[in-house]
């Protein structure tokens, strides 16, 4: 190992910086040292830079060798089967195609298959090949969605490499695996890193500790809570979403008095996710005073009397007093109260009715949209499947908006609270009634690979669109999802769609050929996914 002349001559770094500054300002404003102003000043600057460059590169002096890096840790997991290792190298070498809705050809997009490959490899407990680690870290650096699975697969050697290459330092931040990262049983090391570590290291440490020891993570946070910055308190508090339980209620109640409004709002949201918390009960009382069943008319009707003020108690419990532009204050306050109230409190407050019966009741004075939207948010926050089911309604209903959800995004969130099989059946029914044009967001919440009802509904809808003679580019998003999410066993059902169909009289020119190409790519991708899974499955002894 050697060192440059710049290390031996302290004047050189200053000289180089001076030359750079002169070049940025221009020789008209700043003349290089030792040169006369005028037309030759730029030449003098270039000559000085050339000389300094040679000195920086060529001037060497012997120096003690740097210590060798520690040996990379062993990865005890079994190695990948050879075919799977070759497949990984192929996936990592692929480059995403040109974005846009143009013609993609029949070749599959290999980079989009990498997340599935990583998930399957992690599920089977394989170790990453050492030679693939640099490419794997580069891929994770460029795509944050890959990082959790990629770093899990890369294992301890990836952290060893990340300490040697600044480009991969994200791996240390993402896993809390910095040079001083303590082990799970090193209590003193955990406390020391929590007190002295960088912010990213502390966030990673708290998240990792919360996932395995929720109480210990809460105690660690509580010990320094009063001295943390407001923006840091907000990030740390968000980590309590993991394994949230009634044991967290005393700490969250204290956070309701925090000087930061955002911290107070997050604490209130977490407490309202605990239906048995004191805050949830306070919200239930407030919301119950605003919503009741009126029996004076021909049919029972929900009557709404929104709050007339936002008092100090409401603000302490997380109600934001100032309404956004375009929203009325009273409806804004009502929505927050209903959203935070436990959904299980409504049947006893509204005559013992079920969620379906409550949602079916008419609502007086145009309050239905506000009330149902708040119940939607509450169902998502509290993960209440019964209320989600009631608010979604039947997938075959003529109105695609549903009885409670006012947008497809809300419907997708409600579906996320249902069991995977029920979710798939509902989405399949929706596609059969309303087609694919409104189903893209709903398909995104279905478990992968898609259950048979969803797969059949998607393929049938694509076939209908093909027979209608439109271009497949209108369905490129759904087709891309199908390539990644359709069960590989469905590839056999698609063989009949590979031929170029007879084009209807009013069909778009050449649409049949484009559809044939799109289905060819889909079949090729499904068979490739099937081969990937086979390669990752060791033969039975």
Short mmCIF file of C-alpha atoms in Angstrom, two decimals:
data_model
loop_
_atom_site.label_atom_id
_atom_site.label_comp_id
_atom_site.label_asym_id
_atom_site.label_seq_id
_atom_site.Cartn_x
_atom_site.Cartn_y
_atom_site.Cartn_z
CA UNK A 1 0.00 0.00 0.00
CA UNK A 2 1.20 3.52 -0.77
CA UNK A 3 0.13 7.06 -0.33
CA UNK A 4 0.12 9.95 -2.79
CA UNK A 5 2.28 13.03 -2.81
CA UNK A 6 -0.82 14.92 -1.80
CA UNK A 7 -0.65 13.06 1.50
CA UNK A 8 3.01 14.03 1.92
CA UNK A 9 2.67 17.68 0.81
CA UNK A 10 -0.15 19.41 2.70
CA UNK A 11 -0.16 22.25 0.17
CA UNK A 12 -1.38 20.10 -2.70
CA UNK A 13 -5.02 19.62 -1.63
CA UNK A 14 -5.35 23.37 -1.12
CA UNK A 15 -3.73 23.98 -4.52
CA UNK A 16 -6.09 21.59 -6.25
CA UNK A 17 -9.15 23.12 -4.57
CA UNK A 18 -7.93 26.55 -5.61
CA UNK A 19 -7.63 25.41 -9.23
CA UNK A 20 -11.13 23.93 -9.16
CA UNK A 21 -12.54 27.13 -7.70
CA UNK A 22 -10.80 29.22 -10.38
CA UNK A 23 -12.20 26.98 -13.12
CA UNK A 24 -15.73 27.33 -11.74
CA UNK A 25 -15.52 31.11 -11.41
CA UNK A 26 -13.72 31.64 -14.71
CA UNK A 27 -10.31 33.21 -15.32
CA UNK A 28 -11.96 36.56 -16.12
CA UNK A 29 -13.03 36.80 -12.48
CA UNK A 30 -10.12 35.00 -10.86
CA UNK A 31 -6.59 34.73 -12.27
CA UNK A 32 -4.62 31.51 -11.53
CA UNK A 33 -1.82 31.94 -9.04
CA UNK A 34 1.41 33.00 -10.72
CA UNK A 35 -0.29 33.93 -14.02
CA UNK A 36 -0.95 37.33 -15.52
CA UNK A 37 -4.49 38.44 -16.36
CA UNK A 38 -5.40 38.31 -20.01
CA UNK A 39 -6.09 35.88 -22.84
CA UNK A 40 -3.38 33.45 -21.71
CA UNK A 41 -4.88 32.98 -18.26
CA UNK A 42 -7.03 29.97 -19.34
CA UNK A 43 -3.94 28.25 -20.74
CA UNK A 44 -2.06 28.89 -17.53
CA UNK A 45 -4.96 27.36 -15.59
CA UNK A 46 -4.94 24.22 -17.75
CA UNK A 47 -1.16 23.91 -17.44
CA UNK A 48 -1.37 24.19 -13.66
CA UNK A 49 -4.18 21.62 -13.53
CA UNK A 50 -2.21 19.19 -15.72
CA UNK A 51 0.84 19.54 -13.48
CA UNK A 52 -1.19 19.07 -10.32
CA UNK A 53 -2.91 16.01 -11.80
CA UNK A 54 0.44 14.34 -12.59
CA UNK A 55 1.70 15.10 -9.09
CA UNK A 56 -1.49 13.70 -7.53
CA UNK A 57 -1.37 10.50 -9.57
CA UNK A 58 2.34 9.79 -9.81
CA UNK A 59 3.83 11.11 -6.59
CA UNK A 60 3.98 8.06 -4.33
CA UNK A 61 5.75 7.30 -1.11
CA UNK A 62 5.95 3.98 0.68
CA UNK A 63 3.48 3.63 3.54
CA UNK A 64 2.50 0.86 5.93
CA UNK A 65 0.04 -1.62 4.46
CA UNK A 66 -3.54 -1.20 5.60
CA UNK A 67 -4.91 -4.00 7.75
CA UNK A 68 -6.66 -6.77 5.89
CA UNK A 69 -10.44 -6.78 6.24
CA UNK A 70 -11.86 -9.37 8.56
CA UNK A 71 -12.89 -12.64 7.00
CA UNK A 72 -16.45 -12.65 5.66
CA UNK A 73 -18.85 -14.49 7.96
CA UNK A 74 -20.07 -17.94 7.03
CA UNK A 75 -23.61 -18.38 5.74
CA UNK A 76 -24.95 -21.64 7.21
CA UNK A 77 -27.85 -21.92 4.79
CA UNK A 78 -27.73 -24.54 2.01
CA UNK A 79 -26.42 -23.39 -1.38
CA UNK A 80 -28.68 -22.83 -4.34
CA UNK A 81 -29.15 -25.70 -6.78
CA UNK A 82 -26.98 -25.04 -9.85
CA UNK A 83 -29.95 -24.44 -12.18
CA UNK A 84 -31.41 -21.90 -9.76
CA UNK A 85 -28.05 -20.13 -9.49
CA UNK A 86 -27.89 -19.81 -13.27
CA UNK A 87 -31.45 -18.48 -13.31
CA UNK A 88 -30.58 -15.85 -10.69
CA UNK A 89 -27.63 -14.65 -12.77
CA UNK A 90 -29.96 -14.34 -15.77
CA UNK A 91 -32.54 -12.35 -13.82
CA UNK A 92 -29.92 -9.99 -12.40
CA UNK A 93 -28.34 -9.41 -15.81
CA UNK A 94 -31.65 -8.40 -17.41
CA UNK A 95 -32.44 -4.73 -17.90
CA UNK A 96 -35.97 -3.34 -17.81
CA UNK A 97 -37.45 -2.57 -21.22
CA UNK A 98 -38.33 0.86 -22.47
CA UNK A 99 -41.25 2.23 -20.43
CA UNK A 100 -44.53 3.07 -22.04
CA UNK A 101 -47.43 1.36 -23.67
CA UNK A 102 -45.77 0.45 -26.95
CA UNK A 103 -45.17 -2.96 -28.42
CA UNK A 104 -43.09 -5.10 -26.09
CA UNK A 105 -42.72 -8.23 -28.15
CA UNK A 106 -43.16 -11.78 -26.86
CA UNK A 107 -40.10 -11.85 -24.56
CA UNK A 108 -40.86 -11.85 -20.81
CA UNK A 109 -39.65 -9.04 -18.57
CA UNK A 110 -37.16 -10.91 -16.43
CA UNK A 111 -36.49 -8.08 -13.98
CA UNK A 112 -40.15 -8.12 -12.95
CA UNK A 113 -39.79 -11.80 -12.03
CA UNK A 114 -36.90 -11.17 -9.62
CA UNK A 115 -39.16 -10.31 -6.62
CA UNK A 116 -41.02 -13.62 -6.99
CA UNK A 117 -37.78 -15.54 -7.39
CA UNK A 118 -36.38 -13.96 -4.22
CA UNK A 119 -39.56 -14.73 -2.27
CA UNK A 120 -39.43 -18.39 -3.34
CA UNK A 121 -35.70 -18.70 -2.54
CA UNK A 122 -36.19 -17.15 0.90
CA UNK A 123 -39.14 -19.43 1.62
CA UNK A 124 -36.91 -22.42 0.91
CA UNK A 125 -34.02 -21.07 3.02
CA UNK A 126 -31.26 -20.98 0.39
CA UNK A 127 -28.08 -18.90 0.64
CA UNK A 128 -27.06 -16.50 -2.08
CA UNK A 129 -24.06 -17.49 -4.24
CA UNK A 130 -21.11 -15.28 -3.22
CA UNK A 131 -20.43 -14.31 -6.84
CA UNK A 132 -23.98 -12.95 -7.21
CA UNK A 133 -23.83 -10.65 -4.17
CA UNK A 134 -22.50 -7.51 -5.96
CA UNK A 135 -25.20 -7.69 -8.66
CA UNK A 136 -27.84 -8.44 -6.04
CA UNK A 137 -26.82 -5.41 -3.97
CA UNK A 138 -26.78 -3.21 -7.07
CA UNK A 139 -30.31 -4.36 -7.94
CA UNK A 140 -31.51 -3.63 -4.39
CA UNK A 141 -29.82 -0.24 -4.47
CA UNK A 142 -31.78 0.75 -7.56
CA UNK A 143 -35.16 -0.65 -6.40
CA UNK A 144 -36.24 -0.05 -2.83
CA UNK A 145 -39.11 -2.54 -3.22
CA UNK A 146 -36.51 -5.31 -3.64
CA UNK A 147 -34.47 -4.47 -0.56
CA UNK A 148 -36.17 -6.50 2.20
CA UNK A 149 -36.22 -9.75 0.19
CA UNK A 150 -32.84 -9.14 -1.46
CA UNK A 151 -31.04 -8.42 1.83
CA UNK A 152 -32.66 -11.39 3.53
CA UNK A 153 -31.48 -13.64 0.70
CA UNK A 154 -28.03 -12.05 0.55
CA UNK A 155 -27.49 -12.79 4.24
CA UNK A 156 -24.56 -11.76 6.49
CA UNK A 157 -22.01 -11.57 3.69
CA UNK A 158 -23.95 -8.72 2.09
CA UNK A 159 -23.46 -6.64 5.24
CA UNK A 160 -19.76 -7.50 5.20
CA UNK A 161 -19.54 -6.22 1.61
CA UNK A 162 -21.62 -3.15 2.40
CA UNK A 163 -19.05 -2.04 4.97
CA UNK A 164 -16.43 -2.02 2.19
CA UNK A 165 -18.40 -0.16 -0.49
CA UNK A 166 -20.15 3.16 0.22
CA UNK A 167 -22.61 2.50 -2.64
CA UNK A 168 -24.11 -0.34 -0.61
CA UNK A 169 -24.36 1.41 2.74
CA UNK A 170 -28.16 1.31 2.39
CA UNK A 171 -27.91 -2.34 3.44
CA UNK A 172 -26.50 -1.30 6.82
CA UNK A 173 -29.22 1.30 7.29
CA UNK A 174 -31.97 -1.09 6.25
CA UNK A 175 -30.94 -3.88 8.61
CA UNK A 176 -29.28 -2.04 11.46
CA UNK A 177 -26.19 -4.01 10.52
CA UNK A 178 -23.60 -1.29 10.95
CA UNK A 179 -20.14 -2.06 12.22
CA UNK A 180 -21.31 -1.73 15.82
CA UNK A 181 -24.63 -3.55 15.40
CA UNK A 182 -25.24 -5.57 18.57
CA UNK A 183 -26.56 -9.11 18.67
CA UNK A 184 -30.10 -9.82 19.86
CA UNK A 185 -28.86 -10.81 23.33
CA UNK A 186 -26.33 -7.99 23.75
CA UNK A 187 -28.38 -5.75 26.05
CA UNK A 188 -25.55 -3.34 26.76
CA UNK A 189 -24.73 -3.05 23.07
CA UNK A 190 -28.38 -2.35 22.23
CA UNK A 191 -28.56 0.44 24.81
CA UNK A 192 -25.25 1.88 23.63
CA UNK A 193 -26.30 1.91 19.97
CA UNK A 194 -29.64 3.46 20.93
CA UNK A 195 -27.86 6.28 22.79
CA UNK A 196 -24.98 6.85 20.36
CA UNK A 197 -26.04 5.52 16.95
CA UNK A 198 -27.00 7.46 13.86
CA UNK A 199 -30.69 8.10 13.30
CA UNK A 200 -31.02 5.41 10.59
CA UNK A 201 -29.25 2.89 12.82
CA UNK A 202 -31.59 3.69 15.70
CA UNK A 203 -34.68 3.33 13.51
CA UNK A 204 -33.49 -0.05 12.23
CA UNK A 205 -32.58 -1.15 15.76
CA UNK A 206 -35.98 -0.19 17.15
CA UNK A 207 -37.83 -1.92 14.30
CA UNK A 208 -35.83 -5.12 14.71
CA UNK A 209 -36.27 -5.14 18.49
CA UNK A 210 -39.98 -4.39 18.21
CA UNK A 211 -40.52 -7.39 15.93
CA UNK A 212 -39.06 -9.82 18.47
CA UNK A 213 -39.47 -8.10 21.87
CA UNK A 214 -42.24 -5.48 21.73
CA UNK A 215 -42.03 -4.53 25.40
CA UNK A 216 -38.24 -4.12 25.31
CA UNK A 217 -38.51 -1.83 22.27
CA UNK A 218 -41.16 0.29 23.99
CA UNK A 219 -39.05 0.55 27.14
CA UNK A 220 -36.02 1.59 25.09
CA UNK A 221 -38.03 4.33 23.41
CA UNK A 222 -39.59 5.47 26.65
CA UNK A 223 -36.18 5.93 28.28
CA UNK A 224 -35.15 8.69 25.85
CA UNK A 225 -38.56 9.94 24.68
CA UNK A 226 -38.39 13.32 26.41
CA UNK A 227 -35.06 14.24 24.80
CA UNK A 228 -35.84 13.18 21.21
CA UNK A 229 -36.54 15.66 18.43
CA UNK A 230 -40.16 15.94 17.30
CA UNK A 231 -39.50 14.51 13.83
CA UNK A 232 -37.56 11.62 15.38
CA UNK A 233 -40.32 10.93 17.92
CA UNK A 234 -42.79 10.66 15.06
CA UNK A 235 -40.68 8.08 13.22
CA UNK A 236 -39.97 6.10 16.39
CA UNK A 237 -43.64 6.12 17.39
CA UNK A 238 -44.58 4.69 14.00
CA UNK A 239 -42.55 1.57 14.80
CA UNK A 240 -45.12 0.67 17.49
CA UNK A 241 -47.54 -0.36 14.71
CA UNK A 242 -45.64 -3.64 14.66
CA UNK A 243 -47.25 -6.01 17.21
CA UNK A 244 -49.40 -3.23 18.66
CA UNK A 245 -51.17 -4.42 21.81
CA UNK A 246 -53.05 -3.10 24.87
CA UNK A 247 -49.73 -3.10 26.72
CA UNK A 248 -48.76 -0.06 24.64
CA UNK A 249 -51.75 1.99 25.77
CA UNK A 250 -50.15 3.77 28.78
CA UNK A 251 -47.21 4.97 26.68
CA UNK A 252 -49.49 6.10 23.84
CA UNK A 253 -51.77 7.93 26.28
CA UNK A 254 -48.75 9.92 27.45
CA UNK A 255 -47.89 10.69 23.82
CA UNK A 256 -51.31 12.32 23.42
CA UNK A 257 -49.91 15.24 25.43
CA UNK A 258 -46.87 15.61 23.16
CA UNK A 259 -45.96 19.11 22.01
CA UNK A 260 -45.92 17.95 18.35
CA UNK A 261 -49.30 17.80 16.63
CA UNK A 262 -48.15 15.04 14.29
CA UNK A 263 -46.98 12.91 17.20
CA UNK A 264 -50.32 13.42 18.96
CA UNK A 265 -52.21 12.44 15.81
CA UNK A 266 -50.16 9.26 15.34
CA UNK A 267 -50.62 8.27 19.00
CA UNK A 268 -54.37 8.82 18.67
CA UNK A 269 -54.50 6.73 15.50
CA UNK A 270 -52.68 3.86 17.18
CA UNK A 271 -54.96 4.03 20.23
CA UNK A 272 -58.05 4.00 18.05
CA UNK A 273 -56.71 0.81 16.46
CA UNK A 274 -57.07 -0.79 19.91
CA UNK A 275 -60.90 -1.10 20.27
CA UNK A 276 -60.61 -1.62 24.03
CA UNK A 277 -58.54 1.49 24.72
CA UNK A 278 -59.79 4.40 26.80
CA UNK A 279 -59.41 6.73 23.81
CA UNK A 280 -61.54 4.43 21.65
CA UNK A 281 -64.26 4.48 24.29
CA UNK A 282 -64.13 8.28 24.53
CA UNK A 283 -64.48 8.49 20.75
CA UNK A 284 -67.38 6.01 20.84
CA UNK A 285 -69.25 8.24 23.29
CA UNK A 286 -68.63 11.35 21.16
CA UNK A 287 -69.58 9.65 17.89
CA UNK A 288 -72.61 8.00 19.47
CA UNK A 289 -73.92 11.40 20.49
CA UNK A 290 -73.83 12.45 16.82
CA UNK A 291 -75.45 9.39 15.20
CA UNK A 292 -78.79 7.80 16.11
CA UNK A 293 -81.75 5.97 14.54
CA UNK A 294 -84.86 8.07 13.98
CA UNK A 295 -88.07 6.01 14.18
CA UNK A 296 -90.51 8.86 13.60
CA UNK A 297 -90.75 8.38 9.81
CA UNK A 298 -92.16 5.61 7.68
CA UNK A 299 -88.87 3.69 7.83
CA UNK A 300 -86.06 3.81 10.39
CA UNK A 301 -83.49 6.40 9.30
CA UNK A 302 -80.07 7.34 10.61
CA UNK A 303 -80.09 10.92 11.85
CA UNK A 304 -76.80 12.81 12.11
CA UNK A 305 -76.05 15.83 14.26
CA UNK A 306 -72.41 16.76 13.62
CA UNK A 307 -70.36 18.44 16.39
CA UNK A 308 -70.76 22.19 16.69
CA UNK A 309 -67.25 22.69 18.09
CA UNK A 310 -63.93 20.94 18.50
CA UNK A 311 -63.15 21.21 22.19
CA UNK A 312 -59.80 20.72 23.92
CA UNK A 313 -60.58 17.10 24.79
CA UNK A 314 -61.24 16.25 21.17
CA UNK A 315 -58.01 17.90 20.08
CA UNK A 316 -56.06 16.02 22.74
CA UNK A 317 -57.50 12.77 21.40
CA UNK A 318 -56.22 13.51 17.92
CA UNK A 319 -59.08 15.40 16.25
CA UNK A 320 -57.61 18.02 13.91
CA UNK A 321 -59.59 21.21 14.42
CA UNK A 322 -58.77 23.01 11.16
CA UNK A 323 -60.60 21.52 8.19
CA UNK A 324 -58.89 21.25 4.79
CA UNK A 325 -59.86 23.68 2.07
CA UNK A 326 -63.26 22.85 0.65
CA UNK A 327 -64.42 20.82 3.66
CA UNK A 328 -66.98 21.99 6.18
CA UNK A 329 -65.74 22.01 9.77
CA UNK A 330 -68.63 20.03 11.22
CA UNK A 331 -68.41 17.23 8.63
CA UNK A 332 -64.61 17.17 9.09
CA UNK A 333 -64.97 16.71 12.86
CA UNK A 334 -67.73 14.11 12.47
CA UNK A 335 -65.63 12.01 10.09
CA UNK A 336 -62.72 11.93 12.53
CA UNK A 337 -64.93 10.92 15.46
CA UNK A 338 -66.64 8.10 13.56
CA UNK A 339 -63.35 6.89 12.11
CA UNK A 340 -61.80 6.56 15.58
CA UNK A 341 -64.81 4.98 17.32
CA UNK A 342 -64.77 1.16 17.72
CA UNK A 343 -66.98 -0.40 15.07
CA UNK A 344 -68.21 -2.98 17.56
CA UNK A 345 -69.93 -0.18 19.49
CA UNK A 346 -72.37 0.69 16.70
CA UNK A 347 -74.69 -2.36 16.83
CA UNK A 348 -75.56 -1.72 20.49
CA UNK A 349 -75.96 2.02 19.86
CA UNK A 350 -78.14 1.50 16.79
CA UNK A 351 -80.73 -0.96 17.99
CA UNK A 352 -78.78 -4.22 17.89
CA UNK A 353 -78.54 -4.21 14.10
CA UNK A 354 -75.83 -6.05 12.20
CA UNK A 355 -73.28 -4.12 10.12
CA UNK A 356 -75.18 -5.05 6.93
CA UNK A 357 -78.44 -3.74 8.39
CA UNK A 358 -76.78 -0.53 9.60
CA UNK A 359 -75.19 0.17 6.22
CA UNK A 360 -78.53 -0.47 4.49
CA UNK A 361 -80.37 2.17 6.57
CA UNK A 362 -81.10 5.46 4.78
CA UNK A 363 -79.22 8.47 6.18
CA UNK A 364 -81.01 11.81 6.50
CA UNK A 365 -79.87 15.20 5.25
CA UNK A 366 -77.21 14.02 2.78
CA UNK A 367 -74.89 12.72 5.50
CA UNK A 368 -74.62 9.22 3.99
CA UNK A 369 -71.43 9.75 1.98
CA UNK A 370 -69.56 11.28 4.96
CA UNK A 371 -70.78 8.65 7.43
CA UNK A 372 -70.09 5.66 5.20
CA UNK A 373 -66.66 6.96 4.19
CA UNK A 374 -65.72 7.29 7.88
CA UNK A 375 -66.92 3.73 8.54
CA UNK A 376 -64.75 2.57 5.62
CA UNK A 377 -61.67 4.17 7.16
CA UNK A 378 -62.52 2.68 10.53
CA UNK A 379 -62.92 -0.81 9.05
CA UNK A 380 -59.48 -0.58 7.43
CA UNK A 381 -57.83 0.84 10.55
CA UNK A 382 -59.39 -1.74 12.87
CA UNK A 383 -59.07 -4.64 10.39
CA UNK A 384 -62.76 -5.42 10.86
CA UNK A 385 -63.80 -7.97 8.22
CA UNK A 386 -67.51 -7.94 9.11
CA UNK A 387 -67.82 -4.21 8.52
CA UNK A 388 -65.63 -4.39 5.40
CA UNK A 389 -67.96 -7.05 4.01
CA UNK A 390 -71.00 -4.89 4.69
CA UNK A 391 -69.46 -1.76 3.17
CA UNK A 392 -68.25 -3.58 0.07
CA UNK A 393 -71.66 -5.04 -0.69
CA UNK A 394 -72.17 -7.64 -3.40
CA UNK A 395 -69.60 -7.58 -6.23
CA UNK A 396 -72.41 -8.00 -8.76
CA UNK A 397 -74.22 -4.84 -7.62
CA UNK A 398 -74.97 -2.52 -10.55
CA UNK A 399 -73.18 0.37 -8.87
CA UNK A 400 -69.42 -0.20 -8.98
CA UNK A 401 -69.01 2.22 -6.06
CA UNK A 402 -70.64 -0.06 -3.49
CA UNK A 403 -72.87 0.92 -0.59
CA UNK A 404 -70.09 2.38 1.54
CA UNK A 405 -66.91 2.79 -0.50
CA UNK A 406 -66.80 5.88 -2.66
CA UNK A 407 -63.74 4.91 -4.70
CA UNK A 408 -61.97 1.83 -5.99
CA UNK A 409 -58.99 2.69 -3.79
CA UNK A 410 -61.22 2.44 -0.70
CA UNK A 411 -62.66 -0.84 -1.94
CA UNK A 412 -59.13 -2.21 -2.37
CA UNK A 413 -58.33 -1.24 1.23
CA UNK A 414 -61.50 -2.90 2.50
CA UNK A 415 -60.69 -6.07 0.57
CA UNK A 416 -57.31 -6.15 2.29
CA UNK A 417 -59.05 -6.92 5.60
CA UNK A 418 -60.69 -10.09 4.23
CA UNK A 419 -59.29 -13.60 4.12
CA UNK A 420 -57.46 -14.34 0.86
CA UNK A 421 -60.03 -16.80 -0.49
CA UNK A 422 -62.98 -14.50 0.15
CA UNK A 423 -61.06 -11.61 -1.35
CA UNK A 424 -60.42 -13.61 -4.52
CA UNK A 425 -64.06 -14.64 -4.90
CA UNK A 426 -65.24 -11.05 -4.47
CA UNK A 427 -62.80 -9.66 -7.05
CA UNK A 428 -63.71 -12.43 -9.52
CA UNK A 429 -67.39 -11.53 -9.15
CA UNK A 430 -66.58 -7.86 -9.68
CA UNK A 431 -64.67 -8.58 -12.90
CA UNK A 432 -67.47 -10.77 -14.24
CA UNK A 433 -69.95 -7.89 -13.71
CA UNK A 434 -67.89 -4.78 -14.41
CA UNK A 435 -65.00 -6.01 -16.57
CA UNK A 436 -61.31 -5.20 -16.25
CA UNK A 437 -61.36 -1.46 -16.78
CA UNK A 438 -62.15 -0.77 -13.11
CA UNK A 439 -60.51 -3.84 -11.55
CA UNK A 440 -56.80 -3.00 -11.72
CA UNK A 441 -56.51 -1.67 -8.14
CA UNK A 442 -58.61 -4.55 -6.81
CA UNK A 443 -56.36 -7.14 -8.46
CA UNK A 444 -53.37 -5.60 -6.71
CA UNK A 445 -54.61 -6.76 -3.29
CA UNK A 446 -55.23 -10.38 -4.31
CA UNK A 447 -52.81 -13.00 -2.99
CA UNK A 448 -50.14 -14.23 -5.43
CA UNK A 449 -50.47 -16.56 -7.24
CA UNK A 450 -54.06 -15.63 -7.97
CA UNK A 451 -56.65 -18.11 -6.82
CA UNK A 452 -58.46 -20.02 -9.57
CA UNK A 453 -61.60 -17.79 -9.59
CA UNK A 454 -59.56 -14.63 -10.14
CA UNK A 455 -57.37 -16.22 -12.79
CA UNK A 456 -60.35 -17.53 -14.74
CA UNK A 457 -62.15 -14.18 -14.53
CA UNK A 458 -59.11 -12.25 -15.78
CA UNK A 459 -58.40 -14.61 -18.68
CA UNK A 460 -62.08 -14.65 -19.72
CA UNK A 461 -62.23 -10.83 -19.60
CA UNK A 462 -59.05 -10.53 -21.70
CA UNK A 463 -60.50 -12.99 -24.20
CA UNK A 464 -63.68 -10.90 -24.43
CA UNK A 465 -61.60 -7.76 -25.01
CA UNK A 466 -59.64 -9.53 -27.75
CA UNK A 467 -62.82 -10.68 -29.49
CA UNK A 468 -64.11 -7.10 -29.37
CA UNK A 469 -61.24 -6.07 -31.65
CA UNK A 470 -59.57 -3.43 -29.45
CA UNK A 471 -55.83 -3.07 -29.02
CA UNK A 472 -54.29 -4.91 -26.01
CA UNK A 473 -52.44 -1.76 -24.90
CA UNK A 474 -55.57 -0.60 -23.09
CA UNK A 475 -55.11 -3.65 -20.85
CA UNK A 476 -51.32 -3.55 -20.57
CA UNK A 477 -51.45 -2.99 -16.79
CA UNK A 478 -53.71 -6.00 -16.23
CA UNK A 479 -51.64 -8.08 -18.64
CA UNK A 480 -48.47 -7.18 -16.72
CA UNK A 481 -50.14 -8.18 -13.46
CA UNK A 482 -51.25 -11.47 -15.02
CA UNK A 483 -47.68 -12.25 -16.04
CA UNK A 484 -46.55 -11.89 -12.42
CA UNK A 485 -49.63 -13.12 -10.56
CA UNK A 486 -51.50 -15.72 -12.64
CA UNK A 487 -50.95 -19.27 -11.42
CA UNK A 488 -48.36 -20.91 -13.73
CA UNK A 489 -50.63 -23.94 -14.03
CA UNK A 490 -53.03 -21.76 -16.04
CA UNK A 491 -50.63 -21.63 -19.01
CA UNK A 492 -52.24 -24.69 -20.61
CA UNK A 493 -55.61 -22.93 -20.77
CA UNK A 494 -54.07 -20.09 -22.77
CA UNK A 495 -52.73 -22.14 -25.68
CA UNK A 496 -55.96 -21.63 -27.61
CA UNK A 497 -55.45 -17.84 -27.44
CA UNK A 498 -52.05 -17.83 -29.15
CA UNK A 499 -53.41 -17.98 -32.68
CA UNK A 500 -54.20 -14.74 -34.51
CA UNK A 501 -58.00 -14.43 -34.40
CA UNK A 502 -60.26 -13.41 -37.24
CA UNK A 503 -60.74 -9.67 -36.87
CA UNK A 504 -64.29 -8.32 -36.61
CA UNK A 505 -65.41 -5.84 -39.23
CA UNK A 506 -64.94 -2.82 -36.94
CA UNK A 507 -61.76 -4.08 -35.27
CA UNK A 508 -58.65 -1.94 -34.94
CA UNK A 509 -56.15 -2.74 -37.76
CA UNK A 510 -53.69 -5.43 -36.71
CA UNK A 511 -55.19 -5.83 -33.23
CA UNK A 512 -55.37 -9.63 -33.60
CA UNK A 513 -51.62 -9.89 -34.13
CA UNK A 514 -50.90 -7.70 -31.14
CA UNK A 515 -53.19 -9.83 -28.95
CA UNK A 516 -51.51 -13.03 -30.14
CA UNK A 517 -48.13 -11.55 -29.25
CA UNK A 518 -49.37 -10.42 -25.80
CA UNK A 519 -50.78 -13.87 -25.01
CA UNK A 520 -47.56 -15.49 -26.27
CA UNK A 521 -45.59 -13.34 -23.82
CA UNK A 522 -48.01 -14.25 -21.02
CA UNK A 523 -47.70 -18.00 -21.70
CA UNK A 524 -43.91 -17.79 -21.99
CA UNK A 525 -43.70 -15.91 -18.68
CA UNK A 526 -45.97 -18.38 -16.89
CA UNK A 527 -43.88 -21.32 -18.08
CA UNK A 528 -40.72 -19.50 -17.04
CA UNK A 529 -42.19 -18.97 -13.56
CA UNK A 530 -43.05 -22.66 -13.36
CA UNK A 531 -39.47 -23.55 -14.33
CA UNK A 532 -38.13 -21.15 -11.68
CA UNK A 533 -40.11 -22.89 -8.95
CA UNK A 534 -38.99 -26.32 -10.19
CA UNK A 535 -35.35 -25.24 -10.12
CA UNK A 536 -35.72 -24.05 -6.53
CA UNK A 537 -37.25 -27.34 -5.42
CA UNK A 538 -34.55 -29.94 -4.65
CA UNK A 539 -35.35 -33.44 -5.91
CA UNK A 540 -36.74 -35.81 -3.32
CA UNK A 541 -34.18 -38.34 -2.03
#
